[in-house]
Coordinates of C-alpha atoms (C1' of nucleotides) in Angstrom, one line a residue:
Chain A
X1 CA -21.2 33.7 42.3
X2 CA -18.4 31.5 40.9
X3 CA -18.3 29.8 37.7
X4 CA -18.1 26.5 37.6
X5 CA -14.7 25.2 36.6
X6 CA -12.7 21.5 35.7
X7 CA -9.8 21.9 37.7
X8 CA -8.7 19.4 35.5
X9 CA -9.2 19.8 32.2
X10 CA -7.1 17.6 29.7
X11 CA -8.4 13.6 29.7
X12 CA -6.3 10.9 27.6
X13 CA -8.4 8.3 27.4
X14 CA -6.5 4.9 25.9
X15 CA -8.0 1.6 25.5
X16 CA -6.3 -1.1 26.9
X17 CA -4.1 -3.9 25.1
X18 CA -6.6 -2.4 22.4
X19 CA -6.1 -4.9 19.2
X20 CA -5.7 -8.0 22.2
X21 CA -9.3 -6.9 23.0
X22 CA -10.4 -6.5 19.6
X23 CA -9.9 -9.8 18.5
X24 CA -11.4 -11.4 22.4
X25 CA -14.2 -9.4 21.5
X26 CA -14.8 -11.2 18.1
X27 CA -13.5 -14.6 19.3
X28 CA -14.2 -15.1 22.8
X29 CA -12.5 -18.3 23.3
X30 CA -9.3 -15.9 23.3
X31 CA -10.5 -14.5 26.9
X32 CA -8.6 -15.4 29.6
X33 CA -5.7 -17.2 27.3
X34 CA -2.3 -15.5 27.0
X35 CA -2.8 -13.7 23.8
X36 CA -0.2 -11.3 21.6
X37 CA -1.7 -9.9 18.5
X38 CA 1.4 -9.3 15.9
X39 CA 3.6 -11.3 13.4
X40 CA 4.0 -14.8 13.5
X41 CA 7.4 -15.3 11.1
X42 CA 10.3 -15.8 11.9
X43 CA 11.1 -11.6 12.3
X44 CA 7.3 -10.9 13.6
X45 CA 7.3 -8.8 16.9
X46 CA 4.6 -8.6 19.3
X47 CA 2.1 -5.2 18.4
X48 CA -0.4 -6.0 21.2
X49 CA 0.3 -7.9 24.4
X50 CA -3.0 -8.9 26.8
X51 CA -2.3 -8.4 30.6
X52 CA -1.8 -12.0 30.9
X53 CA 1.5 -12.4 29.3
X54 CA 2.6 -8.8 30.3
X55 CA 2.7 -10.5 33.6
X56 CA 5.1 -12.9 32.2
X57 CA 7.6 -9.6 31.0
X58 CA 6.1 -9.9 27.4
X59 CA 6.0 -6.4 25.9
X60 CA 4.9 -5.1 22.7
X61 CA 7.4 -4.5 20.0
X62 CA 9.6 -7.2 21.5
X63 CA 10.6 -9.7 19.0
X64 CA 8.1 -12.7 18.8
X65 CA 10.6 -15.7 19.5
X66 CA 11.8 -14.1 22.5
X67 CA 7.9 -13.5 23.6
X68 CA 7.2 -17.4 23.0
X69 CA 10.1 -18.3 24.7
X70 CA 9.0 -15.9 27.9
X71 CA 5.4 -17.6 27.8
X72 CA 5.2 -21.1 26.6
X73 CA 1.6 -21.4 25.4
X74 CA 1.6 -17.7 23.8
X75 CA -1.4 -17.8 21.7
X76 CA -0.7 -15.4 18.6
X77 CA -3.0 -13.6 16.7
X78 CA -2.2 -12.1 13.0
X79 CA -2.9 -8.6 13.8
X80 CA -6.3 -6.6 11.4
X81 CA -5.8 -3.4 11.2
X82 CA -9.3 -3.0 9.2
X83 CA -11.3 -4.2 12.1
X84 CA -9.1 -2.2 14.5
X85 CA -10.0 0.8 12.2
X86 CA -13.7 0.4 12.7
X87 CA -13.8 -0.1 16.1
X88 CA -11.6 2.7 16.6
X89 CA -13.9 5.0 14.5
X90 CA -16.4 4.1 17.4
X91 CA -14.6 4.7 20.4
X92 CA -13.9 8.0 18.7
X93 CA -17.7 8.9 17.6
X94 CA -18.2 8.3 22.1
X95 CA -15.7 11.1 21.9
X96 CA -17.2 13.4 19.9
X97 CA -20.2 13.1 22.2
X98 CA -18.7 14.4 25.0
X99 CA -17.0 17.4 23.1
X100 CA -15.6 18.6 19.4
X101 CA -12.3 18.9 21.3
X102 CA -10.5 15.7 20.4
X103 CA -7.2 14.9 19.4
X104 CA -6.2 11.6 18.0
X105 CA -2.8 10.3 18.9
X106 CA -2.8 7.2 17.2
X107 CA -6.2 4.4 16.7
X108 CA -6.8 3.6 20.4
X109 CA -5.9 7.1 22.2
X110 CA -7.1 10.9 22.2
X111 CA -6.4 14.0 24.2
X112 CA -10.1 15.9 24.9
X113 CA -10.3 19.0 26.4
X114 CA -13.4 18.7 28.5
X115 CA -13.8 22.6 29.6
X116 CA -16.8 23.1 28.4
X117 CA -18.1 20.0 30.3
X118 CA -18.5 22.5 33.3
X119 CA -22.0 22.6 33.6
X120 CA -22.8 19.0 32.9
X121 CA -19.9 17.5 35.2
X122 CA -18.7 18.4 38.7
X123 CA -15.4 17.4 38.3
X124 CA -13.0 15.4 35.6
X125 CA -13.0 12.1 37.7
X126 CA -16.7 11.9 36.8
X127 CA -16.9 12.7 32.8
X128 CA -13.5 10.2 33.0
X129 CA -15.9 7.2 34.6
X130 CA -18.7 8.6 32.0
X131 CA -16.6 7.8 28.9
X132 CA -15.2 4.6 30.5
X133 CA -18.7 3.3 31.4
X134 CA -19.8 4.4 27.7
X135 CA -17.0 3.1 26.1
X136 CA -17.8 -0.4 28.4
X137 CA -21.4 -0.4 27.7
X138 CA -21.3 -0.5 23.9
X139 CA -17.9 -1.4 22.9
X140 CA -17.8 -4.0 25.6
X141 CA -13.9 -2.8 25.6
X142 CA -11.8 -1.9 28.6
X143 CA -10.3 1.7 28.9
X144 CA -8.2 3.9 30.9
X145 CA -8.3 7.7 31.3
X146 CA -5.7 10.3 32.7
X147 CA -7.2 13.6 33.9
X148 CA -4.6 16.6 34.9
X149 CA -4.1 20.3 33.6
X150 CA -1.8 20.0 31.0
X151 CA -1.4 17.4 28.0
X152 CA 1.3 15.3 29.3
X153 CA 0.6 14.9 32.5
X154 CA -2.5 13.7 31.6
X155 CA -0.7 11.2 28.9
X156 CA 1.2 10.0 31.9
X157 CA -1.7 9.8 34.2
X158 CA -3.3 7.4 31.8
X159 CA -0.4 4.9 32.4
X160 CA -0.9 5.1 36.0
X161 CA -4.8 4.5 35.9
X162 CA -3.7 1.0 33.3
X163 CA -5.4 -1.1 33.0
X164 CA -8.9 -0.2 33.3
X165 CA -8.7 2.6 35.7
X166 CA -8.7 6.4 36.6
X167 CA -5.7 8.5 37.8
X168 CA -6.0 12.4 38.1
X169 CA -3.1 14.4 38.6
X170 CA -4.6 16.9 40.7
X171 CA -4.2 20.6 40.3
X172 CA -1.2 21.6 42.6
X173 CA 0.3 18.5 43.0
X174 CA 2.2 18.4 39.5
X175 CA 5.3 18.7 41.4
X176 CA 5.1 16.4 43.4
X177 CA 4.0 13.6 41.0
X178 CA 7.1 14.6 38.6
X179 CA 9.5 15.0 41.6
X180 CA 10.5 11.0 41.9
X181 CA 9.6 9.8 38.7
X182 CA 12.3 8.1 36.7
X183 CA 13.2 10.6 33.0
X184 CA 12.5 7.4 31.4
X185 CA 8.5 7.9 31.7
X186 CA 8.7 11.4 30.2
X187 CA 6.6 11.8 27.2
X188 CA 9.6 11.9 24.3
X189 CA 11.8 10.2 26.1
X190 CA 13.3 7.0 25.0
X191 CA 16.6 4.9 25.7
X192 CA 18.8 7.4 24.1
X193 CA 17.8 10.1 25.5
X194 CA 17.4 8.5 28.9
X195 CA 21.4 7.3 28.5
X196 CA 22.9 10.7 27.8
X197 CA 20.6 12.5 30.6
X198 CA 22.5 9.0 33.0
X199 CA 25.8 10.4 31.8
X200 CA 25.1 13.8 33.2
X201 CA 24.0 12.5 36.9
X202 CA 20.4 12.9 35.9
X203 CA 18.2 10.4 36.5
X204 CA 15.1 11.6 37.9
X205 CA 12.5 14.4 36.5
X206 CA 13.3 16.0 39.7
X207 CA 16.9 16.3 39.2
X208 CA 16.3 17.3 35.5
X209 CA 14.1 19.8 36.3
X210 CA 17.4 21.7 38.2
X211 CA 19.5 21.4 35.3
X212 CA 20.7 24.3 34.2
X213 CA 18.7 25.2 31.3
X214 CA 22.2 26.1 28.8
X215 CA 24.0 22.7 29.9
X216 CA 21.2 21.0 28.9
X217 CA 20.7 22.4 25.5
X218 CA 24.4 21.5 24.9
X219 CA 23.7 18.3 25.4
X220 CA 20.4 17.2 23.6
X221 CA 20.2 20.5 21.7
X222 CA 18.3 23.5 22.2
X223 CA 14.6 22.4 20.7
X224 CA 14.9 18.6 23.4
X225 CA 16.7 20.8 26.0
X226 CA 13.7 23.5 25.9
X227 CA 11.2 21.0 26.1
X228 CA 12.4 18.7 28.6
X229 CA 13.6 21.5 30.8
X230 CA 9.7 22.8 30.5
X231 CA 8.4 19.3 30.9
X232 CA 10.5 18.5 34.1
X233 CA 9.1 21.7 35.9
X234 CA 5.9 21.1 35.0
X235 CA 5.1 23.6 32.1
X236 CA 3.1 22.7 28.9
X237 CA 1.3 24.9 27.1
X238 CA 0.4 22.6 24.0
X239 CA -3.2 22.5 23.6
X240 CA -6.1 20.0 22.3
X241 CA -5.5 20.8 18.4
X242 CA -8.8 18.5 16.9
X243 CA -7.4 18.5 13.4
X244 CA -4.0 18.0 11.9
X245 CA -4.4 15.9 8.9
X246 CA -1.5 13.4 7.7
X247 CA 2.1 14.6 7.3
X248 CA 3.0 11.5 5.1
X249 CA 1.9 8.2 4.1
X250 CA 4.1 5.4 3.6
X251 CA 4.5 1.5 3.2
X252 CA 7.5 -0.2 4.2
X253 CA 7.9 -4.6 4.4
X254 CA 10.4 -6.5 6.1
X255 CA 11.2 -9.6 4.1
X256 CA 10.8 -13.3 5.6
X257 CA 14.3 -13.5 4.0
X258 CA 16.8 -10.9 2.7
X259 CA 16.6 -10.2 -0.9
X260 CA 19.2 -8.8 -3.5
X261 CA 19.8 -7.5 -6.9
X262 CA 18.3 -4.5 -8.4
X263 CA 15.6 -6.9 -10.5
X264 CA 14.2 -8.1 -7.5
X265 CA 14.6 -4.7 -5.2
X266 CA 12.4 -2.9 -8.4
X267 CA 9.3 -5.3 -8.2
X268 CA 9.0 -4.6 -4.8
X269 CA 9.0 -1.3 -5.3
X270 CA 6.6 -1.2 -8.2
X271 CA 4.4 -2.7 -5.6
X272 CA 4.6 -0.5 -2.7
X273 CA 4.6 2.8 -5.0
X274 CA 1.3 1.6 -6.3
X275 CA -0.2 0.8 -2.5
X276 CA 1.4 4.5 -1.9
X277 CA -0.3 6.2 -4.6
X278 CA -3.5 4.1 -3.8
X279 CA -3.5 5.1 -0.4
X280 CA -3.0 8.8 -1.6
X281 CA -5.8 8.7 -4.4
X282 CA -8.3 7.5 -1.8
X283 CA -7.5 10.3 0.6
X284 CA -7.6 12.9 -2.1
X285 CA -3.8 13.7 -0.9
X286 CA -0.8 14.2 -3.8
X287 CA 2.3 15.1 -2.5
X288 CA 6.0 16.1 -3.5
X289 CA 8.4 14.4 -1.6
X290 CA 9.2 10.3 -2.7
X291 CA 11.5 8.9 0.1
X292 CA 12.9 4.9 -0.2
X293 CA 14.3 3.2 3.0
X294 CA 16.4 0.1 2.5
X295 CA 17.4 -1.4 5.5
X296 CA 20.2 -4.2 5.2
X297 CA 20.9 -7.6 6.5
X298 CA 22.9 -5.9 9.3
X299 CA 20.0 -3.8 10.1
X300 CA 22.3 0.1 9.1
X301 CA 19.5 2.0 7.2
X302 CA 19.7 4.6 5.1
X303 CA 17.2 7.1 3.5
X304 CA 17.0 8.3 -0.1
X305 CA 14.7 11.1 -1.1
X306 CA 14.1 13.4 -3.7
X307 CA 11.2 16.4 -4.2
X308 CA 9.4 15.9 -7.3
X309 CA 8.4 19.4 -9.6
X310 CA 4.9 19.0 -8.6
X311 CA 3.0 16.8 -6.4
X312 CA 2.0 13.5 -7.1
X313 CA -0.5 10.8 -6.6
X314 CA 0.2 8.6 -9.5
X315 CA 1.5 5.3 -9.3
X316 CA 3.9 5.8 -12.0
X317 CA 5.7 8.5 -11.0
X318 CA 6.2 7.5 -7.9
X319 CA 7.7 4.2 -8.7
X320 CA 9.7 5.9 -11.7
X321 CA 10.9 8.1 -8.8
X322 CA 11.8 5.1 -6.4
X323 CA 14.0 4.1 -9.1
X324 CA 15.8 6.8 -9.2
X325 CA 16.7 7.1 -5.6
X326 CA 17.0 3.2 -6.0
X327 CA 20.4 3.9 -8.4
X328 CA 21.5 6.2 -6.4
X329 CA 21.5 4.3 -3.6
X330 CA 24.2 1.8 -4.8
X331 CA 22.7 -1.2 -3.4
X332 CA 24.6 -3.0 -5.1
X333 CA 24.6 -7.0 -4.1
X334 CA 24.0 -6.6 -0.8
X335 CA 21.3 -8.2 1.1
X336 CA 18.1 -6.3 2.0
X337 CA 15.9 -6.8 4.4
X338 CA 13.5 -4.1 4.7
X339 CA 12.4 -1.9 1.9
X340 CA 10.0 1.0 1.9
X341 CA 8.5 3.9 0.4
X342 CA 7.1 7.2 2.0
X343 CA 5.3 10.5 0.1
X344 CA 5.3 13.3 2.0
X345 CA 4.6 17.4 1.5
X346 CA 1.3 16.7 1.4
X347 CA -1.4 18.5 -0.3
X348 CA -5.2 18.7 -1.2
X349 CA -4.7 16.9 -5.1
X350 CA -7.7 19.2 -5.9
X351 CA -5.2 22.4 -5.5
X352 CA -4.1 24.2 -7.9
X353 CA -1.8 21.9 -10.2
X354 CA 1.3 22.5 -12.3
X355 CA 0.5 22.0 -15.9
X356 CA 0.6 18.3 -16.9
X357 CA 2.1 16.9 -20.1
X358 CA 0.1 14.6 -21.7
X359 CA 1.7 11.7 -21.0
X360 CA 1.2 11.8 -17.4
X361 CA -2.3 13.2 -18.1
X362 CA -3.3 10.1 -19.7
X363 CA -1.9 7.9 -16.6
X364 CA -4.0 9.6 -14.4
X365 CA -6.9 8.3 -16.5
X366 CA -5.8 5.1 -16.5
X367 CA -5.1 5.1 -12.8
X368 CA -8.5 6.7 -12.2
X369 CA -10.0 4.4 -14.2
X370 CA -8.1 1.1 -12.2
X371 CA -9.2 2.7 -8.4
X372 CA -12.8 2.8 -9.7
X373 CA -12.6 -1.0 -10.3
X374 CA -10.5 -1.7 -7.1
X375 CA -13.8 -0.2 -5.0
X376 CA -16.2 -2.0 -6.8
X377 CA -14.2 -5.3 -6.4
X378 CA -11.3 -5.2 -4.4
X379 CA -7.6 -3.8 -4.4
X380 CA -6.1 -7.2 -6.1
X381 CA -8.5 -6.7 -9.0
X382 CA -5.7 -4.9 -11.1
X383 CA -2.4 -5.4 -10.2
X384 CA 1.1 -3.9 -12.3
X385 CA 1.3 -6.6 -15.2
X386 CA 5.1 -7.2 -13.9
X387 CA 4.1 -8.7 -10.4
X388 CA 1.6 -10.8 -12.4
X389 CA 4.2 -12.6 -14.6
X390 CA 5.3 -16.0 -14.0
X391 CA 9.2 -15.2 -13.8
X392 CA 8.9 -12.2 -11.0
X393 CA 6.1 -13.5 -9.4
X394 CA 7.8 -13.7 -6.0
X395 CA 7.0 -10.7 -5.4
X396 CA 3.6 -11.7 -3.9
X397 CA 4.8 -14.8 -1.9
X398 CA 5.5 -13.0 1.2
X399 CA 3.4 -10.3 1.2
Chain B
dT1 C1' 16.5 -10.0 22.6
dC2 C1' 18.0 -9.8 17.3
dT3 C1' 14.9 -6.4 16.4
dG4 C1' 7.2 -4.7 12.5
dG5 C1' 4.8 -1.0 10.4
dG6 C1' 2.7 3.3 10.7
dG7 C1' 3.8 7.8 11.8
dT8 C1' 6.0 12.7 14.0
dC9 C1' 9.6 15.8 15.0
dC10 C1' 14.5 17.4 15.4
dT11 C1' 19.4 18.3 13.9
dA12 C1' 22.9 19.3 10.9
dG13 C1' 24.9 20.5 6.7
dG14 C1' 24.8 22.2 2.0
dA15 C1' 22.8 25.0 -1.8
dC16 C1' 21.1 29.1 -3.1
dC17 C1' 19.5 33.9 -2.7
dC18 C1' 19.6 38.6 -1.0
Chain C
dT1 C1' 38.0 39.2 -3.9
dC2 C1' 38.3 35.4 -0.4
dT3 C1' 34.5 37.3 2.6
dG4 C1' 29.1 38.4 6.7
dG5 C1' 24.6 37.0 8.0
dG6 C1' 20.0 35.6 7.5
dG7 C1' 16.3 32.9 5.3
dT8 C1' 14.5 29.0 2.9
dC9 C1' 14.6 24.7 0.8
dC10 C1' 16.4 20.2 0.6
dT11 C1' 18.5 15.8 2.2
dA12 C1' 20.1 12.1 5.6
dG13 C1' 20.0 10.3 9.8
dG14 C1' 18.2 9.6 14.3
dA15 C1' 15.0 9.6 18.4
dC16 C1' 10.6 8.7 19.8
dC17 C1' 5.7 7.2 19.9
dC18 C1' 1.9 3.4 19.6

DNA sequence: TCTGGGGTCCTAGGACCC
DNA sequence: TCTGGGGTCCTAGGACCC
């Protein structure tokens, strides 16, 4: 007697226009109107985009002038990634019903390895329209789901079934799915890598996946040239992996208008070190690594980074280290349009520490001291004194 | 078209050590 | 004395994803 098997496996199950339906859900005079969810300056660019206006060519990260000028009558929405956050914790808690095997991609998607659904389900199309119709019942949210044998396939699946569908790339039939599809809808590849892969005759996953595996590590490198020579002939052996805590944590701002001088570039910073550490203290994460990005007026971006002696989470010392990279960055006059700030080499803070002078031992106090009133009534309760004086107190105009 | 903010991963080169 | 190779850590930049 046979066990009972899912012939296909892996589901990726993403929620459609996800932050669009969010905010129709809470204000339903925004269904049926052509809604974007993202900034609304003059550099805002769409994050979310409903099926309405995609009709009309509107895309998400496409800059919001061009969207308004695509669809006269764009209604925007200022994007809250609080509420997205709940609602996400939700979808994910349907999940967790269905099984422990669940990896997050990002707030609206997941891989789930459904194997040991065997019993319950006959097949993957049906635990697919389960978690769709649960997802509909009590979220009252749309949702898509790709079902196939490996994790990609079942990423691209998942595009196919949009929006508010099904597709299943059938065991056997991986080849033939790949076999005309344009490189482009790989998972990992973009424009670049789509323009060099042009260059070499290839435009097809069928006609990568008969490149010669050495020409195409001499021209993406061997690590891409591996993977997309294994993706193109239908090989994946990357697996659900449920955990996988954060690599880095970061907070970056584009200005409404450039900025310039070191004065100005340093109060921004002491802010966004602060929401850094902040973020850091809350997760019970320190970590080594302080990297500034300053991106100017003519967009060219550079990176500045430096690894601490020990891991941090304190506001100070990441700030007095964003400095540092700061001068060396020889900013100079120039304009600025972007700056931001990124920990990374993460750890647990309650490991093992290096032994702390007591200078820094008494910040940490302080900083302790400053979270535990920022729970109890709100993150703007304290604030560095310097973005509360008069004279530098454009530092909170745009943010 | 004039380009957000949050991330991950890869490459390449240099420093340093054995 | 002028020269190898491997491993690890660090930095800068870039591609890619949602």
């Amino acid at each position: 007697m046979d066990e009972p098997r899912i012939a296909e496996p892996i589901l990726h199950v993403d929620m459609d226009a996800f932050y669009v339906e969010v905010e129709r859900l809470d204000d339903r005079g925004l269904v049926g109107q052509p809604v974007v969810v993202g900034g609304e300056g003059p550099r805002g660019v769409v994050a979310s985009a409903s099926y309405e206006v995609r009709a009309a060519g509107v895309r998400s990260a496409m800059p919001m002038s061009t969207a308004r000028r695509m669809c006269p009558g764009l209604v925007i929405v200022a994007p809250r990634h609080g509420r997205y956050g709940e609602i996400s914790e939700q979808v994910f808690s349907i999940f967790q019903d269905f099984t422990p095997l669940v990896q997050g991609l990002s707030v609206d998607e997941a891989f789930l390895d459904i194997r040991g659904l065997r019993r319950h389900y006959p097949n993957s199309l049906a635990v697919a329209e389960a978690i769709r119709t649960r997802i509909r019942r009590e979220l009252h949210l749309p949702a898509s789901v790709g079902a196939a044998t490996s994790l990609y396939l079942a990423k691209m699946a998942s595009g196919y079934a949009k929006p508010d569908g099904v597709h299943i790339v059938t065991e056997g039939s991986e080849n033939a799915f790949l076999e005309h599809l344009d490189v482009q809808e790989l998972w990992g590849v973009g424009r670049a890598t789509r323009r060099r892969l042009a260059s070499m005759g290839v435009g097809t996953v069928g006609q990568l996946a008969r490149v010669p595996l050495p020409l195409l590590r001499r021209h993406l490198g061997d690590a891409t040239g591996d993977h997309l020579h294994r993706l193109a002939n239908g090989v994946d052996e990357r697996v659900v992996e449920p955990y996988g805590g954060a690599k880095s944590v970061s907070v970056e701002q584009t200005f409404r208008e450039d900025i310039s001088g070191v004065e100005a570039l340093r109060s921004r910073l002491l802010r966004q070190a602060d929401q850094v550490a902040w973020r850091l203290r809350r997760a019970g994460l320190s970590g080594r690594t302080v990297s500034l990005k300053i991106r100017f007026a003519d967009f060219r971006t550079i990176t500045r980074a430096e690894t601490l002696r020990a891991a941090t989470d304190v506001s100070r010392e990441v700030y007095q280290s964003c400095c540092r990279l700061l001068d060396r960055a020889e900013v100079g006059v120039r304009s600025v349009r972007l700056l931001g700030v990124a920990v990374s080499g993460l750890q647990p803070s309650d490991a093992p520490r290096q032994l702390m002078v007591d200078q820094e031992e008494r910040w940490e106090h302080l900083e302790e001291a400053i979270d535990e009133l920022r729970v109890r009534f709100g993150r703007h309760v304290v604030e560095p004194a310097r973005l509360r004086r008069p004279d530098s107190d454009h530092a909170a105009r745009d943010a």
